[in-house]
Amino acid sequence: MTLSSGSATAALAATNPWAVVPSLGNLDAYISAANRLPMLTHEEEQSYARRLREHNDVEAAGRLVMSHLRLVISISRQYLGYGLPHGDLIQEGNIGLMKAVKRFDPDQGVRLVSYAMHWIKAEIHEYILKNWRMVKVATTKAQRKLFFNLRSMKQGFKTDAQDTHRNSLSDLEIDQVASQLHVKREEVIEMETRMSGGDVLLDPSPPDDGEQAFGPIAYLADASHEPTAVIESHQRDMLASDGIATALASLDERGRRIVEERWLKVNDDGSGGMTLHELAAVYGVSAERIRQIEVAAMKKMRKALSAYV
């Protein structure tokens, strides 16, 4: 249900706060509505969690999720510095929240808010690592920890030094990061290099002035392994071997020799085969007759080669 006015929203919230749904496409309205949803007491949380666990109550699951939407919004704000849309971060965090609700055990003695934080952050982390760079910058658990901590620590170093324009770490700062995160100095340097490298468009858009754009795709592409080129190359090989042999076999002896002498033989000096007049002398006929025999033979060969095209 989409509400078109603030008064209607307020009236609905007064009667049923769980039914407040913001206008589609408006992130601010979503955040405002999520922050107005009531928080659950410990007893309510336990009751809903048991209903979900014992009876697979979807409504109870919905109450648990909606009461913690503000937690996802709060956590997602911590990751705005990666240049990804806030709405997408919230969406991924909500997925983590739903996973936490599904796995939550009310008998463990912890509140859902504490349990869900891990799942929300894990889902947002995964989204950032998949989308921040085309090539993954962190694949192992240790690299992920270094990736997320190095960024925040670099911001701290810039603030302390009152130099917000400096991008690289000094040798002393690299040693401090390695010591605090219990990693090797070389790993810090490698991760900083990965993070500082920007993405390059393989196939850039043409510039406004109409000039031809040039990108890595121009010299990275291997046309020889392009599927169409592979098929065409295979067809040419078949024509040059089996196709020509089959076509020649369909001719009589005289027609086959004329074609071979005219088109398939090369002299030692690199020149072509016999001329029409030379073949006419061999067979004791006119050059025009040799040409007619050649035309008929070529027509018959093209028909035989059509099976290979």
PDB file of C-alpha atoms in Angstrom:
ATOM      1  CA  MET A   1       0.000   0.000   0.000  1.00  0.00           C
ATOM      2  CA  THR A   2       1.341   3.450  -0.948  1.00  0.00           C
ATOM      3  CA  LEU A   3       0.281   6.484   1.110  1.00  0.00           C
ATOM      4  CA  SER A   4      -0.037   9.783  -0.732  1.00  0.00           C
ATOM      5  CA  SER A   5      -0.077  12.276   2.134  1.00  0.00           C
ATOM      6  CA  GLY A   6       1.637  12.850   5.453  1.00  0.00           C
ATOM      7  CA  SER A   7      -1.689  13.049   7.314  1.00  0.00           C
ATOM      8  CA  ALA A   8      -2.801   9.680   5.975  1.00  0.00           C
ATOM      9  CA  THR A   9       0.529   8.171   7.003  1.00  0.00           C
ATOM     10  CA  ALA A  10       0.249   9.609  10.501  1.00  0.00           C
ATOM     11  CA  ALA A  11      -3.317   8.358  10.874  1.00  0.00           C
ATOM     12  CA  LEU A  12      -2.349   4.870   9.790  1.00  0.00           C
ATOM     13  CA  ALA A  13       0.685   4.863  12.064  1.00  0.00           C
ATOM     14  CA  ALA A  14      -1.520   5.746  15.019  1.00  0.00           C
ATOM     15  CA  THR A  15      -3.811   2.773  14.441  1.00  0.00           C
ATOM     16  CA  ASN A  16      -1.266   0.219  13.202  1.00  0.00           C
ATOM     17  CA  PRO A  17       2.408   1.278  13.308  1.00  0.00           C
ATOM     18  CA  TRP A  18       3.480  -1.954  11.567  1.00  0.00           C
ATOM     19  CA  ALA A  19       1.516  -1.022   8.445  1.00  0.00           C
ATOM     20  CA  VAL A  20       3.474   2.158   7.660  1.00  0.00           C
ATOM     21  CA  VAL A  21       4.946   1.752   4.170  1.00  0.00           C
ATOM     22  CA  PRO A  22       6.728   4.690   2.481  1.00  0.00           C
ATOM     23  CA  SER A  23       6.214   5.825  -1.094  1.00  0.00           C
ATOM     24  CA  LEU A  24       8.121   3.694  -3.576  1.00  0.00           C
ATOM     25  CA  GLY A  25      11.494   5.060  -4.722  1.00  0.00           C
ATOM     26  CA  ASN A  26      11.904   7.476  -1.826  1.00  0.00           C
ATOM     27  CA  LEU A  27      14.794   6.456   0.412  1.00  0.00           C
ATOM     28  CA  ASP A  28      14.240   9.282   2.904  1.00  0.00           C
ATOM     29  CA  ALA A  29      10.611   8.217   3.354  1.00  0.00           C
ATOM     30  CA  TYR A  30      11.697   4.627   3.906  1.00  0.00           C
ATOM     31  CA  ILE A  31      14.239   5.636   6.561  1.00  0.00           C
ATOM     32  CA  SER A  32      11.702   7.894   8.274  1.00  0.00           C
ATOM     33  CA  ALA A  33       9.075   5.137   8.319  1.00  0.00           C
ATOM     34  CA  ALA A  34      11.562   2.529   9.558  1.00  0.00           C
ATOM     35  CA  ASN A  35      12.621   4.773  12.425  1.00  0.00           C
ATOM     36  CA  ARG A  36       8.955   5.187  13.476  1.00  0.00           C
ATOM     37  CA  LEU A  37       8.372   1.449  13.770  1.00  0.00           C
ATOM     38  CA  PRO A  38       8.077   0.417  17.441  1.00  0.00           C
ATOM     39  CA  MET A  39      10.906  -1.466  19.097  1.00  0.00           C
ATOM     40  CA  LEU A  40      10.122  -4.800  20.728  1.00  0.00           C
ATOM     41  CA  THR A  41      10.486  -5.509  24.422  1.00  0.00           C
ATOM     42  CA  HIS A  42      12.520  -8.537  25.457  1.00  0.00           C
ATOM     43  CA  GLU A  43       9.326 -10.497  26.170  1.00  0.00           C
ATOM     44  CA  GLU A  44       7.801  -9.621  22.771  1.00  0.00           C
ATOM     45  CA  GLU A  45      11.017 -10.565  20.980  1.00  0.00           C
ATOM     46  CA  GLN A  46      11.130 -13.930  22.772  1.00  0.00           C
ATOM     47  CA  SER A  47       7.476 -14.594  21.956  1.00  0.00           C
ATOM     48  CA  TYR A  48       7.841 -13.794  18.243  1.00  0.00           C
ATOM     49  CA  ALA A  49      11.080 -15.778  17.983  1.00  0.00           C
ATOM     50  CA  ARG A  50       9.446 -18.880  19.499  1.00  0.00           C
ATOM     51  CA  ARG A  51       6.409 -18.538  17.237  1.00  0.00           C
ATOM     52  CA  LEU A  52       8.745 -18.441  14.242  1.00  0.00           C
ATOM     53  CA  ARG A  53      10.868 -21.325  15.434  1.00  0.00           C
ATOM     54  CA  GLU A  54       8.114 -23.653  16.574  1.00  0.00           C
ATOM     55  CA  HIS A  55       5.300 -22.801  14.158  1.00  0.00           C
ATOM     56  CA  ASN A  56       7.116 -21.151  11.234  1.00  0.00           C
ATOM     57  CA  ASP A  57       4.963 -18.051  11.797  1.00  0.00           C
ATOM     58  CA  VAL A  58       5.687 -15.664   8.916  1.00  0.00           C
ATOM     59  CA  GLU A  59       3.944 -12.743  10.644  1.00  0.00           C
ATOM     60  CA  ALA A  60       6.184 -13.165  13.679  1.00  0.00           C
ATOM     61  CA  ALA A  61       9.235 -13.160  11.418  1.00  0.00           C
ATOM     62  CA  GLY A  62       7.987  -9.949   9.826  1.00  0.00           C
ATOM     63  CA  ARG A  63       7.653  -8.237  13.210  1.00  0.00           C
ATOM     64  CA  LEU A  64      11.203  -9.248  14.149  1.00  0.00           C
ATOM     65  CA  VAL A  65      12.595  -7.964  10.860  1.00  0.00           C
ATOM     66  CA  MET A  66      10.684  -4.678  10.783  1.00  0.00           C
ATOM     67  CA  SER A  67      11.538  -3.802  14.385  1.00  0.00           C
ATOM     68  CA  HIS A  68      15.253  -3.996  13.479  1.00  0.00           C
ATOM     69  CA  LEU A  69      15.210  -2.095  10.185  1.00  0.00           C
ATOM     70  CA  ARG A  70      16.598   0.959  11.963  1.00  0.00           C
ATOM     71  CA  LEU A  71      19.610  -1.153  12.987  1.00  0.00           C
ATOM     72  CA  VAL A  72      20.356  -1.938   9.338  1.00  0.00           C
ATOM     73  CA  ILE A  73      20.074   1.758   8.431  1.00  0.00           C
ATOM     74  CA  SER A  74      22.470   2.688  11.214  1.00  0.00           C
ATOM     75  CA  ILE A  75      25.049   0.065  10.256  1.00  0.00           C
ATOM     76  CA  SER A  76      24.811   0.836   6.525  1.00  0.00           C
ATOM     77  CA  ARG A  77      25.782   4.487   7.181  1.00  0.00           C
ATOM     78  CA  GLN A  78      29.198   3.271   8.324  1.00  0.00           C
ATOM     79  CA  TYR A  79      29.951   2.085   4.768  1.00  0.00           C
ATOM     80  CA  LEU A  80      28.939   5.138   2.742  1.00  0.00           C
ATOM     81  CA  GLY A  81      32.608   5.981   2.073  1.00  0.00           C
ATOM     82  CA  TYR A  82      32.947   3.236  -0.512  1.00  0.00           C
ATOM     83  CA  GLY A  83      30.939   5.154  -3.105  1.00  0.00           C
ATOM     84  CA  LEU A  84      28.073   2.658  -3.299  1.00  0.00           C
ATOM     85  CA  PRO A  85      24.380   3.695  -3.174  1.00  0.00           C
ATOM     86  CA  HIS A  86      22.979   3.918   0.350  1.00  0.00           C
ATOM     87  CA  GLY A  87      19.793   2.189  -0.761  1.00  0.00           C
ATOM     88  CA  ASP A  88      21.775  -0.793  -2.014  1.00  0.00           C
ATOM     89  CA  LEU A  89      23.717  -1.030   1.237  1.00  0.00           C
ATOM     90  CA  ILE A  90      20.446  -1.019   3.181  1.00  0.00           C
ATOM     91  CA  GLN A  91      18.986  -3.652   0.893  1.00  0.00           C
ATOM     92  CA  GLU A  92      21.953  -5.976   1.387  1.00  0.00           C
ATOM     93  CA  GLY A  93      21.863  -5.341   5.119  1.00  0.00           C
ATOM     94  CA  ASN A  94      18.179  -6.285   5.196  1.00  0.00           C
ATOM     95  CA  ILE A  95      19.077  -9.602   3.585  1.00  0.00           C
ATOM     96  CA  GLY A  96      21.562 -10.193   6.371  1.00  0.00           C
ATOM     97  CA  LEU A  97      18.907  -9.255   8.937  1.00  0.00           C
ATOM     98  CA  MET A  98      16.456 -11.779   7.490  1.00  0.00           C
ATOM     99  CA  LYS A  99      19.131 -14.480   7.607  1.00  0.00           C
ATOM    100  CA  ALA A 100      19.759 -13.626  11.263  1.00  0.00           C
ATOM    101  CA  VAL A 101      16.044 -13.786  12.121  1.00  0.00           C
ATOM    102  CA  LYS A 102      15.760 -17.178  10.458  1.00  0.00           C
ATOM    103  CA  ARG A 103      18.686 -18.569  12.497  1.00  0.00           C
ATOM    104  CA  PHE A 104      17.974 -16.763  15.783  1.00  0.00           C
ATOM    105  CA  ASP A 105      17.631 -19.015  18.835  1.00  0.00           C
ATOM    106  CA  PRO A 106      15.704 -17.311  21.668  1.00  0.00           C
ATOM    107  CA  ASP A 107      17.101 -19.794  24.210  1.00  0.00           C
ATOM    108  CA  GLN A 108      20.700 -18.619  23.793  1.00  0.00           C
ATOM    109  CA  GLY A 109      20.183 -15.691  26.156  1.00  0.00           C
ATOM    110  CA  VAL A 110      21.152 -12.892  23.735  1.00  0.00           C
ATOM    111  CA  ARG A 111      19.065 -10.174  22.153  1.00  0.00           C
ATOM    112  CA  LEU A 112      18.401 -10.280  18.435  1.00  0.00           C
ATOM    113  CA  VAL A 113      20.090  -6.901  17.973  1.00  0.00           C
ATOM    114  CA  SER A 114      23.431  -8.329  19.121  1.00  0.00           C
ATOM    115  CA  TYR A 115      23.054 -11.485  17.076  1.00  0.00           C
ATOM    116  CA  ALA A 116      21.916  -9.715  13.899  1.00  0.00           C
ATOM    117  CA  MET A 117      24.797  -7.224  13.761  1.00  0.00           C
ATOM    118  CA  HIS A 118      27.206  -9.916  12.555  1.00  0.00           C
ATOM    119  CA  TRP A 119      24.885 -11.071   9.769  1.00  0.00           C
ATOM    120  CA  ILE A 120      24.094  -7.526   8.620  1.00  0.00           C
ATOM    121  CA  LYS A 121      27.763  -6.518   8.439  1.00  0.00           C
ATOM    122  CA  ALA A 122      28.745  -9.777   6.736  1.00  0.00           C
ATOM    123  CA  GLU A 123      26.192  -9.241   3.967  1.00  0.00           C
ATOM    124  CA  ILE A 124      27.217  -5.611   3.446  1.00  0.00           C
ATOM    125  CA  HIS A 125      30.902  -6.607   3.410  1.00  0.00           C
ATOM    126  CA  GLU A 126      30.221  -9.209   0.726  1.00  0.00           C
ATOM    127  CA  TYR A 127      28.338  -6.664  -1.372  1.00  0.00           C
ATOM    128  CA  ILE A 128      31.137  -4.094  -1.117  1.00  0.00           C
ATOM    129  CA  LEU A 129      33.833  -6.605  -2.044  1.00  0.00           C
ATOM    130  CA  LYS A 130      31.857  -7.758  -5.090  1.00  0.00           C
ATOM    131  CA  ASN A 131      31.033  -4.290  -6.376  1.00  0.00           C
ATOM    132  CA  TRP A 132      33.793  -1.928  -5.267  1.00  0.00           C
ATOM    133  CA  ARG A 133      36.200  -3.189  -7.911  1.00  0.00           C
ATOM    134  CA  MET A 134      35.768  -5.323 -11.016  1.00  0.00           C
ATOM    135  CA  VAL A 135      38.750  -7.377  -9.831  1.00  0.00           C
ATOM    136  CA  LYS A 136      38.403  -8.607  -6.249  1.00  0.00           C
ATOM    137  CA  VAL A 137      40.750  -6.857  -3.852  1.00  0.00           C
ATOM    138  CA  ALA A 138      40.246  -9.282  -0.959  1.00  0.00           C
ATOM    139  CA  THR A 139      39.588 -13.001  -1.222  1.00  0.00           C
ATOM    140  CA  THR A 140      40.776 -14.546   2.046  1.00  0.00           C
ATOM    141  CA  LYS A 141      39.455 -13.838   5.536  1.00  0.00           C
ATOM    142  CA  ALA A 142      42.700 -12.098   6.521  1.00  0.00           C
ATOM    143  CA  GLN A 143      42.598  -9.906   3.402  1.00  0.00           C
ATOM    144  CA  ARG A 144      38.999  -8.900   4.107  1.00  0.00           C
ATOM    145  CA  LYS A 145      39.900  -7.849   7.634  1.00  0.00           C
ATOM    146  CA  LEU A 146      42.829  -5.834   6.304  1.00  0.00           C
ATOM    147  CA  PHE A 147      40.683  -4.267   3.557  1.00  0.00           C
ATOM    148  CA  PHE A 148      38.021  -2.853   5.886  1.00  0.00           C
ATOM    149  CA  ASN A 149      40.387  -1.824   8.697  1.00  0.00           C
ATOM    150  CA  LEU A 150      43.032  -0.249   6.464  1.00  0.00           C
ATOM    151  CA  ARG A 151      40.555   2.232   4.999  1.00  0.00           C
ATOM    152  CA  SER A 152      39.425   3.523   8.392  1.00  0.00           C
ATOM    153  CA  MET A 153      42.967   3.605   9.757  1.00  0.00           C
ATOM    154  CA  LYS A 154      44.169   5.654   6.771  1.00  0.00           C
ATOM    155  CA  GLN A 155      41.460   8.233   7.478  1.00  0.00           C
ATOM    156  CA  GLY A 156      42.699   8.420  11.067  1.00  0.00           C
ATOM    157  CA  PHE A 157      46.274   8.979   9.960  1.00  0.00           C
ATOM    158  CA  LYS A 158      45.192  11.827   7.653  1.00  0.00           C
ATOM    159  CA  THR A 159      43.273  13.530  10.484  1.00  0.00           C
ATOM    160  CA  ASP A 160      46.180  13.247  12.882  1.00  0.00           C
ATOM    161  CA  ALA A 161      48.591  14.650  10.312  1.00  0.00           C
ATOM    162  CA  GLN A 162      46.184  17.418   9.217  1.00  0.00           C
ATOM    163  CA  ASP A 163      46.901  16.353   5.625  1.00  0.00           C
ATOM    164  CA  THR A 164      43.719  15.188   3.925  1.00  0.00           C
ATOM    165  CA  HIS A 165      45.265  15.284   0.435  1.00  0.00           C
ATOM    166  CA  ARG A 166      47.928  12.647   1.093  1.00  0.00           C
ATOM    167  CA  ASN A 167      46.939   9.263  -0.349  1.00  0.00           C
ATOM    168  CA  SER A 168      49.829   6.920   0.401  1.00  0.00           C
ATOM    169  CA  LEU A 169      50.946   5.669   3.807  1.00  0.00           C
ATOM    170  CA  SER A 170      54.339   6.531   5.234  1.00  0.00           C
ATOM    171  CA  ASP A 171      56.750   3.775   6.328  1.00  0.00           C
ATOM    172  CA  LEU A 172      55.915   4.463   9.985  1.00  0.00           C
ATOM    173  CA  GLU A 173      52.163   4.241   9.320  1.00  0.00           C
ATOM    174  CA  ILE A 174      52.614   0.966   7.419  1.00  0.00           C
ATOM    175  CA  ASP A 175      54.459  -0.464  10.411  1.00  0.00           C
ATOM    176  CA  GLN A 176      51.696   0.715  12.764  1.00  0.00           C
ATOM    177  CA  VAL A 177      48.964  -0.905  10.636  1.00  0.00           C
ATOM    178  CA  ALA A 178      50.893  -4.176  10.379  1.00  0.00           C
ATOM    179  CA  SER A 179      51.458  -4.223  14.148  1.00  0.00           C
ATOM    180  CA  GLN A 180      47.846  -3.433  15.102  1.00  0.00           C
ATOM    181  CA  LEU A 181      46.285  -5.902  12.634  1.00  0.00           C
ATOM    182  CA  HIS A 182      48.945  -8.602  13.166  1.00  0.00           C
ATOM    183  CA  VAL A 183      49.823  -8.925   9.499  1.00  0.00           C
ATOM    184  CA  LYS A 184      53.033  -8.664   7.511  1.00  0.00           C
ATOM    185  CA  ARG A 185      54.296  -5.304   6.339  1.00  0.00           C
ATOM    186  CA  GLU A 186      54.286  -6.549   2.742  1.00  0.00           C
ATOM    187  CA  GLU A 187      50.580  -7.442   3.009  1.00  0.00           C
ATOM    188  CA  VAL A 188      49.720  -3.884   4.044  1.00  0.00           C
ATOM    189  CA  ILE A 189      51.649  -2.456   1.080  1.00  0.00           C
ATOM    190  CA  GLU A 190      49.997  -4.886  -1.350  1.00  0.00           C
ATOM    191  CA  MET A 191      46.487  -4.127  -0.073  1.00  0.00           C
ATOM    192  CA  GLU A 192      47.051  -0.370  -0.242  1.00  0.00           C
ATOM    193  CA  THR A 193      48.234  -0.781  -3.852  1.00  0.00           C
ATOM    194  CA  ARG A 194      45.107  -2.770  -4.720  1.00  0.00           C
ATOM    195  CA  MET A 195      42.809  -0.218  -3.100  1.00  0.00           C
ATOM    196  CA  SER A 196      44.473   2.783  -4.739  1.00  0.00           C
ATOM    197  CA  GLY A 197      44.252   1.329  -8.236  1.00  0.00           C
ATOM    198  CA  GLY A 198      41.249   2.538 -10.193  1.00  0.00           C
ATOM    199  CA  ASP A 199      39.091   0.649 -12.673  1.00  0.00           C
ATOM    200  CA  VAL A 200      39.652   1.209 -16.387  1.00  0.00           C
ATOM    201  CA  LEU A 201      36.842   0.931 -18.913  1.00  0.00           C
ATOM    202  CA  LEU A 202      37.651  -1.830 -21.386  1.00  0.00           C
ATOM    203  CA  ASP A 203      35.424  -0.264 -24.038  1.00  0.00           C
ATOM    204  CA  PRO A 204      35.010   3.483 -23.341  1.00  0.00           C
ATOM    205  CA  SER A 205      32.166   5.524 -24.776  1.00  0.00           C
ATOM    206  CA  PRO A 206      32.958   7.733 -27.795  1.00  0.00           C
ATOM    207  CA  PRO A 207      33.843  11.329 -26.818  1.00  0.00           C
ATOM    208  CA  ASP A 208      31.452  14.178 -27.546  1.00  0.00           C
ATOM    209  CA  ASP A 209      33.637  15.540 -30.351  1.00  0.00           C
ATOM    210  CA  GLY A 210      32.941  12.467 -32.470  1.00  0.00           C
ATOM    211  CA  GLU A 211      36.496  11.138 -32.411  1.00  0.00           C
ATOM    212  CA  GLN A 212      37.028   7.412 -32.107  1.00  0.00           C
ATOM    213  CA  ALA A 213      37.470   6.254 -28.517  1.00  0.00           C
ATOM    214  CA  PHE A 214      40.397   3.978 -27.696  1.00  0.00           C
ATOM    215  CA  GLY A 215      40.494   1.570 -24.783  1.00  0.00           C
ATOM    216  CA  PRO A 216      42.213  -1.650 -23.652  1.00  0.00           C
ATOM    217  CA  ILE A 217      39.625  -3.717 -25.508  1.00  0.00           C
ATOM    218  CA  ALA A 218      41.368  -2.666 -28.736  1.00  0.00           C
ATOM    219  CA  TYR A 219      44.554  -4.565 -27.889  1.00  0.00           C
ATOM    220  CA  LEU A 220      43.306  -7.104 -25.331  1.00  0.00           C
ATOM    221  CA  ALA A 221      40.807  -8.799 -27.631  1.00  0.00           C
ATOM    222  CA  ASP A 222      42.017 -12.029 -29.239  1.00  0.00           C
ATOM    223  CA  ALA A 223      40.103 -12.241 -32.502  1.00  0.00           C
ATOM    224  CA  SER A 224      41.574 -15.643 -33.334  1.00  0.00           C
ATOM    225  CA  HIS A 225      39.590 -17.250 -30.514  1.00  0.00           C
ATOM    226  CA  GLU A 226      36.331 -15.394 -31.176  1.00  0.00           C
ATOM    227  CA  PRO A 227      33.631 -18.069 -31.796  1.00  0.00           C
ATOM    228  CA  THR A 228      32.654 -16.770 -35.238  1.00  0.00           C
ATOM    229  CA  ALA A 229      36.293 -16.566 -36.317  1.00  0.00           C
ATOM    230  CA  VAL A 230      36.930 -20.114 -35.077  1.00  0.00           C
ATOM    231  CA  ILE A 231      33.972 -21.454 -37.071  1.00  0.00           C
ATOM    232  CA  GLU A 232      35.030 -19.571 -40.194  1.00  0.00           C
ATOM    233  CA  SER A 233      38.599 -20.825 -39.857  1.00  0.00           C
ATOM    234  CA  HIS A 234      37.368 -24.406 -39.500  1.00  0.00           C
ATOM    235  CA  GLN A 235      35.183 -24.026 -42.604  1.00  0.00           C
ATOM    236  CA  ARG A 236      38.139 -22.659 -44.607  1.00  0.00           C
ATOM    237  CA  ASP A 237      40.295 -25.607 -43.534  1.00  0.00           C
ATOM    238  CA  MET A 238      37.574 -28.048 -44.559  1.00  0.00           C
ATOM    239  CA  LEU A 239      37.193 -26.345 -47.945  1.00  0.00           C
ATOM    240  CA  ALA A 240      40.941 -26.317 -48.555  1.00  0.00           C
ATOM    241  CA  SER A 241      41.349 -29.996 -47.761  1.00  0.00           C
ATOM    242  CA  ASP A 242      38.336 -32.309 -47.947  1.00  0.00           C
ATOM    243  CA  GLY A 243      36.221 -29.874 -49.972  1.00  0.00           C
ATOM    244  CA  ILE A 244      38.721 -29.357 -52.823  1.00  0.00           C
ATOM    245  CA  ALA A 245      39.559 -33.073 -52.960  1.00  0.00           C
ATOM    246  CA  THR A 246      35.869 -34.016 -53.200  1.00  0.00           C
ATOM    247  CA  ALA A 247      35.177 -31.353 -55.841  1.00  0.00           C
ATOM    248  CA  LEU A 248      38.106 -32.477 -58.002  1.00  0.00           C
ATOM    249  CA  ALA A 249      36.974 -36.099 -57.714  1.00  0.00           C
ATOM    250  CA  SER A 250      33.624 -35.133 -59.254  1.00  0.00           C
ATOM    251  CA  LEU A 251      35.350 -34.042 -62.516  1.00  0.00           C
ATOM    252  CA  ASP A 252      36.437 -36.138 -65.468  1.00  0.00           C
ATOM    253  CA  GLU A 253      40.153 -36.571 -66.105  1.00  0.00           C
ATOM    254  CA  ARG A 254      40.482 -33.754 -68.641  1.00  0.00           C
ATOM    255  CA  GLY A 255      38.489 -31.231 -66.599  1.00  0.00           C
ATOM    256  CA  ARG A 256      40.425 -32.098 -63.427  1.00  0.00           C
ATOM    257  CA  ARG A 257      43.798 -31.623 -65.143  1.00  0.00           C
ATOM    258  CA  ILE A 258      42.779 -28.295 -66.656  1.00  0.00           C
ATOM    259  CA  VAL A 259      41.690 -26.960 -63.236  1.00  0.00           C
ATOM    260  CA  GLU A 260      44.827 -28.285 -61.535  1.00  0.00           C
ATOM    261  CA  GLU A 261      47.152 -26.874 -64.194  1.00  0.00           C
ATOM    262  CA  ARG A 262      45.386 -23.529 -64.265  1.00  0.00           C
ATOM    263  CA  TRP A 263      44.779 -22.880 -60.550  1.00  0.00           C
ATOM    264  CA  LEU A 264      46.425 -25.392 -58.222  1.00  0.00           C
ATOM    265  CA  LYS A 265      50.001 -25.523 -59.504  1.00  0.00           C
ATOM    266  CA  VAL A 266      52.707 -22.899 -58.967  1.00  0.00           C
ATOM    267  CA  ASN A 267      55.951 -22.781 -60.908  1.00  0.00           C
ATOM    268  CA  ASP A 268      59.352 -22.593 -59.245  1.00  0.00           C
ATOM    269  CA  ASP A 269      59.595 -18.898 -60.025  1.00  0.00           C
ATOM    270  CA  GLY A 270      56.303 -18.227 -58.239  1.00  0.00           C
ATOM    271  CA  SER A 271      54.278 -17.684 -61.377  1.00  0.00           C
ATOM    272  CA  GLY A 272      50.928 -19.336 -62.031  1.00  0.00           C
ATOM    273  CA  GLY A 273      50.136 -22.537 -63.919  1.00  0.00           C
ATOM    274  CA  MET A 274      49.616 -23.150 -67.615  1.00  0.00           C
ATOM    275  CA  THR A 275      47.795 -20.655 -69.827  1.00  0.00           C
ATOM    276  CA  LEU A 276      44.728 -21.410 -71.978  1.00  0.00           C
ATOM    277  CA  HIS A 277      46.904 -21.457 -75.111  1.00  0.00           C
ATOM    278  CA  GLU A 278      49.431 -23.866 -73.565  1.00  0.00           C
ATOM    279  CA  LEU A 279      46.641 -26.284 -72.581  1.00  0.00           C
ATOM    280  CA  ALA A 280      45.034 -25.875 -76.011  1.00  0.00           C
ATOM    281  CA  ALA A 281      48.289 -27.051 -77.587  1.00  0.00           C
ATOM    282  CA  VAL A 282      48.406 -30.086 -75.261  1.00  0.00           C
ATOM    283  CA  TYR A 283      44.864 -31.219 -76.149  1.00  0.00           C
ATOM    284  CA  GLY A 284      44.889 -30.090 -79.761  1.00  0.00           C
ATOM    285  CA  VAL A 285      41.855 -27.819 -79.393  1.00  0.00           C
ATOM    286  CA  SER A 286      41.299 -24.079 -79.376  1.00  0.00           C
ATOM    287  CA  ALA A 287      41.907 -21.865 -76.337  1.00  0.00           C
ATOM    288  CA  GLU A 288      38.186 -21.036 -76.328  1.00  0.00           C
ATOM    289  CA  ARG A 289      37.339 -24.720 -75.965  1.00  0.00           C
ATOM    290  CA  ILE A 290      39.713 -25.010 -73.005  1.00  0.00           C
ATOM    291  CA  ARG A 291      37.984 -21.982 -71.437  1.00  0.00           C
ATOM    292  CA  GLN A 292      34.559 -23.618 -71.895  1.00  0.00           C
ATOM    293  CA  ILE A 293      35.771 -26.861 -70.291  1.00  0.00           C
ATOM    294  CA  GLU A 294      37.239 -24.835 -67.401  1.00  0.00           C
ATOM    295  CA  VAL A 295      33.966 -22.927 -66.828  1.00  0.00           C
ATOM    296  CA  ALA A 296      31.939 -26.139 -66.809  1.00  0.00           C
ATOM    297  CA  ALA A 297      34.410 -27.789 -64.408  1.00  0.00           C
ATOM    298  CA  MET A 298      34.317 -24.805 -62.027  1.00  0.00           C
ATOM    299  CA  LYS A 299      30.525 -24.858 -62.021  1.00  0.00           C
ATOM    300  CA  LYS A 300      30.534 -28.551 -61.153  1.00  0.00           C
ATOM    301  CA  MET A 301      33.104 -27.969 -58.385  1.00  0.00           C
ATOM    302  CA  ARG A 302      31.064 -25.136 -56.831  1.00  0.00           C
ATOM    303  CA  LYS A 303      28.077 -27.479 -56.631  1.00  0.00           C
ATOM    304  CA  ALA A 304      30.197 -30.110 -54.877  1.00  0.00           C
ATOM    305  CA  LEU A 305      31.676 -27.511 -52.489  1.00  0.00           C
ATOM    306  CA  SER A 306      28.223 -26.242 -51.449  1.00  0.00           C
ATOM    307  CA  ALA A 307      28.005 -29.182 -49.031  1.00  0.00           C
ATOM    308  CA  TYR A 308      30.946 -27.723 -47.050  1.00  0.00           C
ATOM    309  CA  VAL A 309      29.570 -24.198 -46.673  1.00  0.00           C
TER     310      VAL A 309
END
